[in-house]
Structure formats: structure tokens, C-alpha cells
Amino acid sequence: MTPQAPTPAYRRLSVEERRVQLLHAALTLFAHRPPEEVSLDDVAEQAGVSRPLVYRYFPGGKQQLYEAALGSAADELRLCFDEPREGPLPARLSRALDRYLAFVDQHDTGFSALLRGGSVAETSRTSSIVDGVRRAAAEHILSHLEVAGPGPRLRMTVRMWITAVEASSLIWLDEGKRPPVDELRDWLVEQFLAMLAVTARRDPQTGALVEALAADV
Amino acid sequence: MTPQAPTPAYRRLSVEERRVQLLHAALTLFAHRPPEEVSLDDVAEQAGVSRPLVYRYFPGGKQQLYEAALGSAADELRLCFDEPREGPLPARLSRALDRYLAFVDQHDTGFSALLRGGSVAETSRTSSIVDGVRRAAAEHILSHLEVAGPGPRLRMTVRMWITAVEASSLIWLDEGKRPPVDELRDWLVEQFLAMLAVTARRDPQTGALVEALAADV
């Protein structure tokens, strides 16, 4: 709220540095307010630059800046799933969930606004960025399961769990970040194993996987 | 695609009958095409009336018609959950899921377009109609569980399952409506019981519920 003097242009950031700086400022604002409540003036103020400078980098205005910020958040989210193929699967899932839930914690309002849909800034482009993250998460998990040619029942189970993780992080935000994040993470890992066990009853491929996981713990 | 002569105005439908007829025509079109591919001309043709007549009933044009059609679909979806409190819970869930999955089957494209978000016709109003259906579903299920004052862990489990049902119906449509709908329904019921069992490990209220359900089968 305290107005800041625009930073003089002789700060000599490179084009790429400046872009990153503006995206970072935008992401900070979009993280805690719905997009319709963030103006380009706010972004300029947050970055300590002039409004025309923001427009020079994002001539498409707020929508372009929002999509770029979203793309950069999506890259950050994808990194959450980057987990070495070492040790028991539940421990790997726990570590990935810890990173994901820390992201949710840091970007609470923006995260909800985006996933709840109906935001004025939502378009088929923003939806496809979000869908890209979901798909990447599913591929990461399937690669960790080390199943050659995962069939439709296994894929459905993994995608269903990813949606369940998303839904429960929104509910977690709604409930004032309760239960504690460690409990939420353990509960989500256990839900995944339970979902796999249900699918295993009618899908031999998932059945073999569940047996392998049980032997691995 | 075959042009139909507009039905003459002397068909003497009441205002309410005419409204229902137009909504029904709109819903049929929105069910199988994304909203951006449905024009008011299409709706007039489908209903066998003139375009000005459609505008007389929906002066807000396509967006208003879309929202009204969505509201009427939401009412229909709410009816799916209307299930007498009789017999074992899994059988009740199965019957409700049969109705819900029949709805998904009949409204495939429109259902996906709506739930996937990013549609041009999506606004905070349409999102809140969809959220209203989700909330109604959660309340229905909680009332069937007959738990006095369901706590946050039980509520989170129920909401997570509802999202999982939604996600798996979208995946089911993606996969050309496979596996067969009966298998999908049984799998979803089993997933619900498994999710409750996981929550029961750390939530005494859900624990008591799971015991009661086991005794009831």
C-alpha cells in the first residue's frame, strides 16, 4: 500500500533479468489475490518500476503478464515432482508432496483462484497450462511405478489421485491449512496406496504393482 | 443441419412451457458441443422456432441461455443424489452413481466442456452453479452417513471422493467410455470405502463410521 518511487531506468538489468524481476513481482501479487484484484500499477509498484516499463515487457497487458506468471509457476510446480528413482515409493511420493504442499502454502489465494475456475483471467490457454502440469505429474508418477505400458485402469487411478491431491489442497486452504501439512501428506500417500489396492482387485497389472510395492517397503 | 421451418407462433404454448421447450433444445445442443460452437440460430432450429422468439425469452442472448440450461442441468444432477435412506450404504451409493453416470453419458461433450474449464461461456456464475452441485452432493452423502456433526477429516474425505468421481467420469469420456459403466460404478464405490478406511486410521469419528458400515453389509 505504501507508494514506492519508481526505480530509475539506469538500474541496467538485462532484458532477461528485468523480465524475471517483473514475473516474480507479478507472481507474488497473483499468489495472494485473485487476478481481477491485481492491476498493472500494483505490479509496477511491487517491482519498483514504472507502469510503461511493465507494458514494454508485456504489451498484451495484464492478461499476458498473468499467463507468463502462470507459466513460470507451472515450471516451478513441475520441479516439485522431480524426484530421484531411489528408495521406497511412499518415501519418494512424500518428498514430492512436501514440495507441492509448500508451493500451495506459498501461493494460497492465487492457487485457489486458478484451480477453482471462473476467474476473469481464465482462458483456454491458462487451462491448458494447468492441464500440462497435471499431465506432467501423471507421467512422473507412472515413470516411478516402473510399469511398462500402463493400462487404462492404472492410468485412471493415477489421474484420479492427482485430482484428489488437488482437491484436498484446496479444501486444506479452505479449512485454514488444517490438518497440519505433515498429516495431510501422509494421508495422501496412504490414499494413493489404498486406491491402487482397490484397482488391483480387477486389474492384474495393478495387482502385480501392488505386490512389488509391498515387497519393497 | 437440415433447416426446419420455424414453428408458427399459434402453437399456443404457455410462457413456462415455451421456456422449458427452449431450455430443453439448448441443453440437447450444449450436451454434445462446446458452448462456443452453439449459436442461437442452432437453438431456434432445434426448438423449431424463430430466432427472435429465442431472444424474447432470453434477452441476454447465448450466455443467458447457457446459464439457464446449466441451471436446469444442475437441478437434474441434484436429483441423481436423491436416494431413500434404506438398505446398505454401498447399494445406495451404487444407485446414485448409476443415475449420475447415465447423466454423464447423455451429456458427454457439454459435461466435459463445463468441468474442464476455460470455456468462453464460463464465468463466476457458471462456476458457482457447478460448485453448488458439488456441495449438494457432499451434503447428501454426509446425511446418508448419519454422522452427527461430521468433522473436517470426514468432510475432506467425502469432498475428495466427489472430485475423484468427477475426474474419473471425465477420464471415462476421454477413454471412449471404457471401462464399462458398471465396472466404473463398482470401482468408485470401492474407492469410497477404501478412502474412508484410510481416514479412519487417524480419525476416530470416521473409524466408528467404518465399523458401523462393516456391520451393516
mmCIF file of C-alpha atoms in Angstrom, chain B residues 49-208:
data_model
loop_
_atom_site.group_PDB
_atom_site.id
_atom_site.type_symbol
_atom_site.label_atom_id
_atom_site.label_comp_id
_atom_site.label_asym_id
_atom_site.label_seq_id
_atom_site.Cartn_x
_atom_site.Cartn_y
_atom_site.Cartn_z
ATOM 1 C CA VAL B 49 -38.995 -21.652 -33.502
ATOM 2 C CA SER B 50 -37.753 -18.330 -34.808
ATOM 3 C CA ARG B 51 -34.564 -16.668 -33.582
ATOM 4 C CA PRO B 52 -36.484 -13.565 -32.316
ATOM 5 C CA LEU B 53 -38.596 -15.856 -30.161
ATOM 6 C CA VAL B 54 -35.452 -17.248 -28.506
ATOM 7 C CA TYR B 55 -34.323 -13.651 -27.860
ATOM 8 C CA ARG B 56 -37.703 -12.744 -26.415
ATOM 9 C CA TYR B 57 -37.298 -15.451 -23.759
ATOM 10 C CA PHE B 58 -33.559 -14.938 -23.279
ATOM 11 C CA PRO B 59 -32.846 -11.265 -23.987
ATOM 12 C CA GLY B 60 -29.317 -11.772 -22.642
ATOM 13 C CA GLY B 61 -28.615 -13.986 -25.657
ATOM 14 C CA LYS B 62 -26.498 -17.096 -25.636
ATOM 15 C CA GLN B 63 -24.790 -16.507 -22.298
ATOM 16 C CA GLN B 64 -28.140 -16.192 -20.527
ATOM 17 C CA LEU B 65 -29.498 -19.262 -22.304
ATOM 18 C CA TYR B 66 -26.338 -21.186 -21.450
ATOM 19 C CA GLU B 67 -26.594 -20.295 -17.792
ATOM 20 C CA ALA B 68 -30.278 -21.187 -17.686
ATOM 21 C CA ALA B 69 -29.591 -24.528 -19.408
ATOM 22 C CA LEU B 70 -26.765 -25.159 -16.970
ATOM 23 C CA GLY B 71 -29.040 -24.361 -14.040
ATOM 24 C CA SER B 72 -31.579 -26.834 -15.347
ATOM 25 C CA ALA B 73 -28.850 -29.493 -15.824
ATOM 26 C CA ALA B 74 -27.709 -28.795 -12.262
ATOM 27 C CA ASP B 75 -31.248 -29.431 -10.985
ATOM 28 C CA GLU B 76 -31.273 -32.709 -12.896
ATOM 29 C CA LEU B 77 -27.890 -33.671 -11.426
ATOM 30 C CA ARG B 78 -29.100 -32.881 -7.918
ATOM 31 C CA LEU B 79 -31.967 -35.330 -8.431
ATOM 32 C CA CYS B 80 -29.390 -38.077 -9.123
ATOM 33 C CA PHE B 81 -28.331 -37.956 -5.492
ATOM 34 C CA ASP B 82 -31.864 -38.211 -4.177
ATOM 35 C CA GLU B 83 -31.830 -41.637 -2.649
ATOM 36 C CA PRO B 84 -34.021 -43.074 0.112
ATOM 37 C CA ARG B 85 -32.231 -43.826 3.399
ATOM 38 C CA GLU B 86 -32.847 -47.560 3.122
ATOM 39 C CA GLY B 87 -30.595 -50.585 2.841
ATOM 40 C CA PRO B 88 -26.783 -50.799 2.970
ATOM 41 C CA LEU B 89 -24.828 -47.670 2.083
ATOM 42 C CA PRO B 90 -22.827 -49.198 -0.813
ATOM 43 C CA ALA B 91 -26.081 -50.124 -2.580
ATOM 44 C CA ARG B 92 -27.385 -46.584 -2.124
ATOM 45 C CA LEU B 93 -24.161 -45.123 -3.482
ATOM 46 C CA SER B 94 -24.336 -47.503 -6.445
ATOM 47 C CA ARG B 95 -27.846 -46.391 -7.358
ATOM 48 C CA ALA B 96 -26.917 -42.707 -7.121
ATOM 49 C CA LEU B 97 -23.788 -43.331 -9.223
ATOM 50 C CA ASP B 98 -25.846 -45.170 -11.855
ATOM 51 C CA ARG B 99 -28.020 -42.098 -12.267
ATOM 52 C CA TYR B 100 -25.034 -39.753 -12.255
ATOM 53 C CA LEU B 101 -23.110 -41.803 -14.824
ATOM 54 C CA ALA B 102 -26.205 -42.001 -17.056
ATOM 55 C CA PHE B 103 -26.283 -38.195 -16.953
ATOM 56 C CA VAL B 104 -22.572 -38.008 -17.860
ATOM 57 C CA ASP B 105 -23.179 -40.467 -20.696
ATOM 58 C CA GLN B 106 -26.065 -38.392 -22.086
ATOM 59 C CA HIS B 107 -24.321 -35.012 -21.797
ATOM 60 C CA ASP B 108 -20.807 -36.072 -22.684
ATOM 61 C CA THR B 109 -19.300 -33.153 -24.604
ATOM 62 C CA GLY B 110 -21.118 -30.446 -22.706
ATOM 63 C CA PHE B 111 -20.240 -32.092 -19.419
ATOM 64 C CA SER B 112 -16.543 -32.152 -20.284
ATOM 65 C CA ALA B 113 -16.515 -28.596 -21.633
ATOM 66 C CA LEU B 114 -18.071 -27.344 -18.448
ATOM 67 C CA LEU B 115 -15.922 -29.224 -15.963
ATOM 68 C CA ARG B 116 -12.667 -28.767 -17.818
ATOM 69 C CA GLY B 117 -12.977 -25.014 -17.521
ATOM 70 C CA GLY B 118 -11.564 -22.399 -19.809
ATOM 71 C CA SER B 119 -14.747 -22.366 -21.886
ATOM 72 C CA VAL B 120 -15.691 -18.953 -23.243
ATOM 73 C CA ALA B 121 -19.069 -19.362 -21.586
ATOM 74 C CA GLU B 122 -17.548 -19.947 -18.165
ATOM 75 C CA THR B 123 -17.977 -17.193 -15.616
ATOM 76 C CA SER B 124 -18.008 -16.970 -11.853
ATOM 77 C CA ARG B 125 -21.784 -17.580 -12.107
ATOM 78 C CA THR B 126 -21.447 -20.842 -14.041
ATOM 79 C CA SER B 127 -18.644 -21.951 -11.706
ATOM 80 C CA SER B 128 -20.834 -21.304 -8.715
ATOM 81 C CA ILE B 129 -23.680 -23.370 -10.239
ATOM 82 C CA VAL B 130 -21.238 -26.272 -10.615
ATOM 83 C CA ASP B 131 -19.892 -25.745 -7.093
ATOM 84 C CA GLY B 132 -23.460 -25.767 -5.812
ATOM 85 C CA VAL B 133 -23.953 -29.255 -7.267
ATOM 86 C CA ARG B 134 -20.722 -30.442 -5.631
ATOM 87 C CA ARG B 135 -21.807 -29.056 -2.286
ATOM 88 C CA ALA B 136 -25.247 -30.656 -2.622
ATOM 89 C CA ALA B 137 -23.604 -33.997 -3.407
ATOM 90 C CA ALA B 138 -21.363 -33.719 -0.332
ATOM 91 C CA GLU B 139 -24.339 -32.854 1.886
ATOM 92 C CA HIS B 140 -26.370 -35.752 0.512
ATOM 93 C CA ILE B 141 -23.573 -38.211 1.201
ATOM 94 C CA LEU B 142 -22.886 -36.836 4.675
ATOM 95 C CA SER B 143 -26.577 -37.112 5.511
ATOM 96 C CA HIS B 144 -26.571 -40.760 4.380
ATOM 97 C CA LEU B 145 -23.566 -41.453 6.596
ATOM 98 C CA GLU B 146 -25.747 -40.358 9.527
ATOM 99 C CA VAL B 147 -22.845 -38.869 11.442
ATOM 100 C CA ALA B 148 -23.792 -36.077 13.827
ATOM 101 C CA GLY B 149 -21.518 -33.088 13.163
ATOM 102 C CA PRO B 150 -19.071 -34.547 10.609
ATOM 103 C CA GLY B 151 -15.535 -33.317 11.383
ATOM 104 C CA PRO B 152 -13.008 -31.844 8.930
ATOM 105 C CA ARG B 153 -11.273 -35.159 8.146
ATOM 106 C CA LEU B 154 -14.507 -36.916 7.246
ATOM 107 C CA ARG B 155 -15.715 -33.932 5.237
ATOM 108 C CA MET B 156 -12.407 -33.768 3.385
ATOM 109 C CA THR B 157 -12.671 -37.461 2.534
ATOM 110 C CA VAL B 158 -16.189 -37.056 1.152
ATOM 111 C CA ARG B 159 -15.259 -33.967 -0.878
ATOM 112 C CA MET B 160 -12.145 -35.688 -2.159
ATOM 113 C CA TRP B 161 -14.193 -38.651 -3.323
ATOM 114 C CA ILE B 162 -16.684 -36.376 -5.110
ATOM 115 C CA THR B 163 -13.804 -34.761 -7.013
ATOM 116 C CA ALA B 164 -12.431 -38.198 -7.770
ATOM 117 C CA VAL B 165 -15.819 -39.259 -9.174
ATOM 118 C CA GLU B 166 -15.904 -36.145 -11.342
ATOM 119 C CA ALA B 167 -12.353 -36.671 -12.564
ATOM 120 C CA SER B 168 -12.918 -40.301 -13.359
ATOM 121 C CA SER B 169 -16.061 -39.549 -15.329
ATOM 122 C CA LEU B 170 -14.056 -37.099 -17.463
ATOM 123 C CA ILE B 171 -11.318 -39.705 -17.941
ATOM 124 C CA TRP B 172 -14.017 -42.264 -18.751
ATOM 125 C CA LEU B 173 -15.304 -39.973 -21.525
ATOM 126 C CA ASP B 174 -11.706 -39.431 -22.756
ATOM 127 C CA GLU B 175 -11.187 -43.164 -22.928
ATOM 128 C CA GLY B 176 -14.248 -43.687 -25.141
ATOM 129 C CA LYS B 177 -16.488 -44.669 -22.193
ATOM 130 C CA ARG B 178 -14.313 -47.520 -21.060
ATOM 131 C CA PRO B 179 -14.247 -49.489 -18.761
ATOM 132 C CA PRO B 180 -17.958 -50.476 -18.924
ATOM 133 C CA VAL B 181 -20.091 -48.222 -16.772
ATOM 134 C CA ASP B 182 -20.992 -50.974 -14.260
ATOM 135 C CA GLU B 183 -17.347 -51.666 -13.584
ATOM 136 C CA LEU B 184 -16.617 -47.945 -13.178
ATOM 137 C CA ARG B 185 -19.517 -47.622 -10.713
ATOM 138 C CA ASP B 186 -18.399 -50.595 -8.571
ATOM 139 C CA TRP B 187 -14.798 -49.349 -8.619
ATOM 140 C CA LEU B 188 -15.912 -45.900 -7.448
ATOM 141 C CA VAL B 189 -17.941 -47.352 -4.573
ATOM 142 C CA GLU B 190 -14.964 -49.472 -3.516
ATOM 143 C CA GLN B 191 -12.684 -46.412 -3.742
ATOM 144 C CA PHE B 192 -15.004 -44.555 -1.378
ATOM 145 C CA LEU B 193 -14.921 -47.341 1.206
ATOM 146 C CA ALA B 194 -11.104 -47.567 0.878
ATOM 147 C CA MET B 195 -10.715 -43.793 1.315
ATOM 148 C CA LEU B 196 -12.887 -43.883 4.433
ATOM 149 C CA ALA B 197 -10.767 -46.745 5.803
ATOM 150 C CA VAL B 198 -7.570 -44.694 5.341
ATOM 151 C CA THR B 199 -9.103 -41.702 7.110
ATOM 152 C CA ALA B 200 -10.368 -43.993 9.893
ATOM 153 C CA ARG B 201 -6.739 -44.709 10.890
ATOM 154 C CA ARG B 202 -6.318 -41.194 12.249
ATOM 155 C CA ASP B 203 -9.880 -40.007 12.807
ATOM 156 C CA PRO B 204 -11.999 -41.736 15.497
ATOM 157 C CA GLN B 205 -15.269 -40.387 14.056
ATOM 158 C CA THR B 206 -14.533 -41.970 10.660
ATOM 159 C CA GLY B 207 -13.319 -45.075 12.496
ATOM 160 C CA ALA B 208 -16.690 -45.506 14.182
#
